[in-house]
Amino acid sequence: MKNKVVVIGIDGGTWKVIDPLLKEGKLPHLEKIIKKGVRSSMHTTIPSQTVPAWPACYTGVNPGKLGIYHFLTDPHKDYDEGRTQTVNDLKVKTIWDYLTENNKTALSIFVPFTYPPLEINGAIVTPVRILKELGKAELMTFPPELFKELQKISGVNIEKMVEQKIKIEKMKDEFTQDNKIRVLEKMKDLYIFTIKKIREGTLYLMKKYKWDFLMVVFTPVDVLQHRFWRFMDKAHPTYDPVLADVFGKAIAEGYAEVDQAIGEILQEAGDDVNLFIVSDHGFTPVCKWFYLNSFLKSIGLLKVKDRAPYKLRMRTYRLQKILNRFKMGFIAKRLPPGVKKLGVPLPRRDKLAISEMIDWNSTRAYATSFGININLRGREPDGIVSPEEYDSLIHEIRTRLYELNDPDTGRKIISKVFTKEELYQGPYVGSAPDIQFLLSESYYMFSKSLDNATLFRDMDHNNYAINAHHINSEESSYNAIFMAYGKHIKHTGLNTTPRIVDIVPTVLYLMGLPVPDELDGRPIAEILDEEFLKANNIDYQKIHIYKEREELLLSKEEEDRMKEQLKNLGYIE
């Protein structure tokens, strides 16, 4: 069987944005795909974020088999949640492994969580990794020599592009009313430029290789929505009509660029192709913090040490930053460039890490970046809860979460509470947080910070902060996007909602390959035409899905830089 398959990811793609643009006729290629194919919401992973969602998409298994639940490692072993992870931490095979084993040629372009690139029959281009030192970056490829080739045909100097991104990030330190438009313009231009370059690189590789499978993800859409949502959404509490005039169409511009790319990719692929368009999660506006550790403290399950939550140390700041901080930017503008950059040593109060603020000998439960853990004896570094108390404590926390109201609205904010056994299956369930939950209203975003005395606080959107997100709201978890179109796809509605783990088994089935019976997903047979279904039975086989990889430990500089990027997007604290 010779069926090509294309999977296009729109990172953070949401019907909340797509549907209005379809009505305005701004997405002609997606409109054609929907009219002739299939559209649906899709259930993603919990937590609903890049990791573990994209790995679940390209492996077909839940996090309990992936061995990965978040960007960081097992939160039970380290109260600071450990190191950042790479694809080498995956415990299972990927779609590219299965295809390589069956002598199929595959392309992977900008798919998140594919660093370092796997050695496959075909080519992999990882997303750009920005290193700690200014101006240094790494866009890794397999085969390795492909990097220089792509840089040459794209006309882009990756290091200079990354230097620009780092400079933009540094500008957030002076994110004042005076330069806000300039910073946002540079951010938007960089994200749109990156979408175009992903498209160009994809088309080049499609021509270079005689490929059977292609997966590309347009990652900048996610970041555009994180930063620019409040400028398009008049219902957002911090909608700014002045900035909306300038940036109200930034997200729409990103989607239009992706739509154009989809049209060109389809044209290059030809008629002998089956296409899937998916996202890793939905997206929602956010405007209010829910402090999860403060909640646990309020019900007597967490205790904070009786000491100041900071320590003093000397740090050198640029003179320009100091002047801007004290609203004297007008003076900085008159200074020579060399003087602006002068370093001035000042004492700084550094916040203690959350793990240093908590009295672990008196704490029974604590928040992580994506759930709640029991401080279990024999598992956590300083655990005090006995295994016999575990189930009753889980029940108590679940009950108190369901009872929780926002005093400003009087409404409950938690719609569903899960234990790890209810969400996951597999040999690595033990690494999952003990409790996770879904927020009933999308405006909330939870934090493990202990800085706030109350459980809730409005977000400050006058700085560089995010204003939309996707972590564990019902909207984001149950409304990722799914579209299908092509050679064997019929135009139909769906009675059941696809899941993100269904993509791999469906791809394997369409390509005439056996489907491992240990995968958690299933081929989405109801979208396929009758002729294909009659001619092709699903070939489930006992195929070993687990795979050992060499652990990759990042340098401290790389680790710090990656964590800084995750903090900027609200994934960790």
Coordinates of C-alpha atoms in Angstrom, one line a residue, residues 128 130-131 133-139 147 151 156-166:
V128 CA 15.6 26.2 17.8
I130 CA 18.5 29.0 22.6
L131 CA 21.6 28.6 24.8
E133 CA 25.3 32.7 26.1
L134 CA 24.1 35.7 24.0
G135 CA 24.0 34.9 20.3
K136 CA 24.5 31.2 20.6
A137 CA 21.8 28.8 19.4
E138 CA 21.3 25.3 18.2
L139 CA 18.9 24.1 15.5
F147 CA 21.6 22.2 9.2
Q151 CA 20.5 27.8 6.7
V156 CA 18.7 33.0 7.7
N157 CA 21.6 33.2 10.1
I158 CA 20.2 31.3 13.1
E159 CA 22.6 32.8 15.6
K160 CA 21.7 36.4 14.5
M161 CA 18.0 35.5 14.7
V162 CA 18.4 34.1 18.2
E163 CA 20.4 37.1 19.2
Q164 CA 17.4 39.2 18.2
K165 CA 15.1 37.1 20.2
I166 CA 17.3 37.3 23.3

